[in-house]
mmCIF file of C-alpha atoms and ligand atoms in Angstrom:
data_model
loop_
_atom_site.group_PDB
_atom_site.id
_atom_site.type_symbol
_atom_site.label_atom_id
_atom_site.label_comp_id
_atom_site.label_asym_id
_atom_site.label_seq_id
_atom_site.Cartn_x
_atom_site.Cartn_y
_atom_site.Cartn_z
ATOM 1 C CA MET A 1 31.762 88.830 44.486
ATOM 2 C CA ALA A 2 33.055 89.097 48.048
ATOM 3 C CA LYS A 3 34.827 85.769 47.588
ATOM 4 C CA LYS A 4 36.540 87.066 44.498
ATOM 5 C CA ALA A 5 37.707 90.190 46.313
ATOM 6 C CA ILE A 6 39.163 88.126 49.141
ATOM 7 C CA LEU A 7 40.945 85.846 46.722
ATOM 8 C CA LEU A 8 42.380 88.851 44.943
ATOM 9 C CA LEU A 9 43.514 90.371 48.214
ATOM 10 C CA LEU A 10 45.142 87.108 49.284
ATOM 11 C CA SER A 11 47.021 86.788 46.028
ATOM 12 C CA VAL A 12 48.253 90.377 46.238
ATOM 13 C CA MET A 13 49.452 89.724 49.776
ATOM 14 C CA ALA A 14 51.188 86.525 48.703
ATOM 15 C CA VAL A 15 53.023 88.342 45.926
ATOM 16 C CA SER A 16 54.090 91.336 48.015
ATOM 17 C CA GLY A 17 55.027 89.176 51.024
ATOM 18 C CA VAL A 18 57.693 87.294 49.118
ATOM 19 C CA SER A 19 59.287 89.939 47.011
ATOM 20 C CA PRO A 20 62.563 88.327 46.009
ATOM 21 C CA THR A 21 65.438 90.580 45.122
ATOM 22 C CA VAL A 22 67.775 89.805 42.260
ATOM 23 C CA TYR A 23 71.326 90.730 43.187
ATOM 24 C CA THR A 24 73.863 91.085 40.408
ATOM 25 C CA VAL A 25 77.050 89.764 41.950
ATOM 26 C CA GLY A 26 79.614 92.561 41.839
ATOM 27 C CA ASP A 27 76.966 95.007 40.618
ATOM 28 C CA VAL A 28 78.240 96.760 37.468
ATOM 29 C CA GLY A 29 81.644 95.103 37.920
ATOM 30 C CA GLY A 30 80.012 91.703 37.362
ATOM 31 C CA TRP A 31 81.786 88.428 38.065
ATOM 32 C CA SER A 32 85.343 89.195 37.029
ATOM 33 C CA SER A 33 88.999 88.645 37.743
ATOM 34 C CA LEU A 34 89.989 92.266 37.205
ATOM 35 C CA CYS A 35 90.063 93.000 40.930
ATOM 36 C CA VAL A 36 87.594 95.844 40.460
ATOM 37 C CA VAL A 37 85.178 94.312 42.924
ATOM 38 C CA ASN A 38 85.952 93.163 46.428
ATOM 39 C CA TYR A 39 83.309 90.431 46.654
ATOM 40 C CA THR A 40 83.747 90.118 50.399
ATOM 41 C CA GLU A 41 82.784 93.749 50.831
ATOM 42 C CA TRP A 42 80.074 93.484 48.198
ATOM 43 C CA ALA A 43 78.364 90.606 50.033
ATOM 44 C CA ALA A 44 78.855 92.134 53.476
ATOM 45 C CA ALA A 45 76.809 95.180 52.473
ATOM 46 C CA ILE A 46 73.714 93.102 51.635
ATOM 47 C CA GLU A 47 71.194 91.402 53.897
ATOM 48 C CA PHE A 48 70.340 88.339 51.881
ATOM 49 C CA GLN A 49 67.032 86.579 52.397
ATOM 50 C CA VAL A 50 65.626 83.227 51.430
ATOM 51 C CA GLY A 51 63.988 83.686 48.032
ATOM 52 C CA ASP A 52 66.554 86.159 46.766
ATOM 53 C CA ILE A 53 68.282 85.443 43.499
ATOM 54 C CA LEU A 54 71.991 85.745 42.794
ATOM 55 C CA TYR A 55 72.814 86.742 39.247
ATOM 56 C CA PHE A 56 76.312 85.975 38.030
ATOM 57 C CA GLU A 57 77.188 87.681 34.758
ATOM 58 C CA TYR A 58 80.475 86.976 32.979
ATOM 59 C CA ASP A 59 82.107 85.826 29.768
ATOM 60 C CA PRO A 60 81.841 82.001 29.900
ATOM 61 C CA GLY A 61 85.062 81.744 27.916
ATOM 62 C CA PHE A 62 86.961 83.156 30.859
ATOM 63 C CA HIS A 63 85.000 82.398 34.007
ATOM 64 C CA ASN A 64 82.518 80.083 35.629
ATOM 65 C CA VAL A 65 80.766 79.751 38.980
ATOM 66 C CA VAL A 66 81.471 76.817 41.242
ATOM 67 C CA GLN A 67 79.713 76.343 44.546
ATOM 68 C CA VAL A 68 82.054 74.752 47.039
ATOM 69 C CA ARG A 69 82.341 73.921 50.729
ATOM 70 C CA ARG A 70 83.913 76.307 53.217
ATOM 71 C CA GLU A 71 87.360 74.630 53.218
ATOM 72 C CA ASP A 72 87.463 74.596 49.426
ATOM 73 C CA TYR A 73 86.424 78.233 49.367
ATOM 74 C CA HIS A 74 89.370 79.170 51.540
ATOM 75 C CA ALA A 75 91.713 76.908 49.602
ATOM 76 C CA CYS A 76 90.322 78.063 46.226
ATOM 77 C CA ASN A 77 89.739 74.445 45.282
ATOM 78 C CA ALA A 78 87.093 73.973 42.574
ATOM 79 C CA LYS A 79 87.616 70.218 42.275
ATOM 80 C CA ASN A 80 84.831 69.150 44.671
ATOM 81 C CA PRO A 81 81.907 71.177 43.397
ATOM 82 C CA ILE A 82 78.529 71.159 45.100
ATOM 83 C CA ALA A 83 77.161 72.796 41.960
ATOM 84 C CA ALA A 84 78.662 74.419 38.894
ATOM 85 C CA TYR A 85 77.369 76.999 36.441
ATOM 86 C CA SER A 86 78.844 78.134 33.152
ATOM 87 C CA SER A 87 76.227 79.919 31.067
ATOM 88 C CA GLY A 88 77.631 83.383 31.679
ATOM 89 C CA LYS A 89 74.179 84.459 32.840
ATOM 90 C CA ASP A 90 73.445 82.319 35.849
ATOM 91 C CA TYR A 91 70.506 82.926 38.133
ATOM 92 C CA ILE A 92 70.795 81.072 41.424
ATOM 93 C CA LYS A 93 67.854 81.124 43.776
ATOM 94 C CA ILE A 94 68.529 80.991 47.509
ATOM 95 C CA LYS A 95 66.231 78.254 48.758
ATOM 96 C CA SER A 96 67.203 78.045 52.419
ATOM 97 C CA PRO A 97 69.193 79.853 55.076
ATOM 98 C CA GLY A 98 72.881 79.066 55.240
ATOM 99 C CA HIS A 99 76.274 79.915 53.955
ATOM 100 C CA TYR A 100 76.935 79.689 50.253
ATOM 101 C CA PHE A 101 80.442 79.771 48.851
ATOM 102 C CA TYR A 102 81.128 80.453 45.189
ATOM 103 C CA ILE A 103 84.452 80.661 43.402
ATOM 104 C CA CYS A 104 85.617 80.950 39.808
ATOM 105 C CA GLY A 105 87.084 77.637 38.701
ATOM 106 C CA PHE A 106 89.321 79.099 35.991
ATOM 107 C CA VAL A 107 93.067 78.906 36.601
ATOM 108 C CA ASP A 108 93.977 80.789 39.711
ATOM 109 C CA HIS A 109 91.278 83.447 39.374
ATOM 110 C CA CYS A 110 90.174 82.650 42.889
ATOM 111 C CA LYS A 111 93.649 82.529 44.349
ATOM 112 C CA LEU A 112 95.262 85.401 42.479
ATOM 113 C CA THR A 113 92.377 87.813 42.001
ATOM 114 C CA ASP A 114 90.000 86.894 44.821
ATOM 115 C CA GLN A 115 87.220 85.940 42.430
ATOM 116 C CA LYS A 116 85.253 84.352 45.241
ATOM 117 C CA VAL A 117 82.169 85.276 47.186
ATOM 118 C CA ASP A 118 80.709 84.138 50.463
ATOM 119 C CA ILE A 119 76.939 84.605 50.764
ATOM 120 C CA ARG A 120 75.455 84.357 54.234
ATOM 121 C CA VAL A 121 71.693 83.983 54.489
ATOM 122 C CA PRO A 122 70.320 84.289 58.019
ATOM 123 C CA LYS A 123 67.306 82.260 59.207
ATOM 124 C CA HIS A 124 65.120 85.316 59.694
ATOM 125 C CA HIS A 125 65.514 89.032 60.002
HETATM 126 C C1 NAG B 1 88.430 92.892 50.620
HETATM 127 O O1 NAG B 1 87.882 93.491 51.741
HETATM 128 C C2 NAG B 1 88.137 92.788 52.939
HETATM 129 C C3 NAG B 1 87.337 93.457 54.043
HETATM 130 O O2 NAG B 1 87.487 94.833 54.018
HETATM 131 C C4 NAG B 1 89.628 92.774 53.194
HETATM 132 O O3 NAG B 1 89.907 92.058 54.377
HETATM 133 C C5 NAG B 1 90.325 92.106 52.009
HETATM 134 O O4 NAG B 1 91.717 92.171 52.173
HETATM 135 C C6 NAG B 1 89.928 92.793 50.726
HETATM 136 N N1 NAG B 1 90.468 92.042 49.603
HETATM 137 C C7 NAG B 1 91.225 92.603 48.675
HETATM 138 C C8 NAG B 1 91.709 91.712 47.593
HETATM 139 O O5 NAG B 1 91.523 93.782 48.691
HETATM 140 CU CU1 CU B 2 87.341 83.740 36.568
#
């Protein structure tokens, strides 16, 4: 009986200790090329943590999500992807601290409409 209670307590602690947050990129503006969201400002307002989930929502006929390196992020170059997503409802879990760069790979969306986001995940906070 006591053992059961302890196990229950431990599992509750485990669940509440790692409460991951799902962040919809761009909030209600979603992942778009309409210039309604400044993704730099959107990301700067959030303290991302390991375990959090990024949710990219968009019409896959018009956009995608390409994870790139820093230089390619600045150059809006989607040709050397680290990872690519195109479902229109992409959930990306942050597995470790670091800097994650995502751009839209569709013609000039990154360059012309700033459809790009830079996610910084600190080691601890
Ligand atoms: C987005 O916001 C950043 C920081 O305020 C600013 O430097 C940048 O010019 C903005 N981008 C656009 C497209 O307005
Ligand atoms: Cu796009």
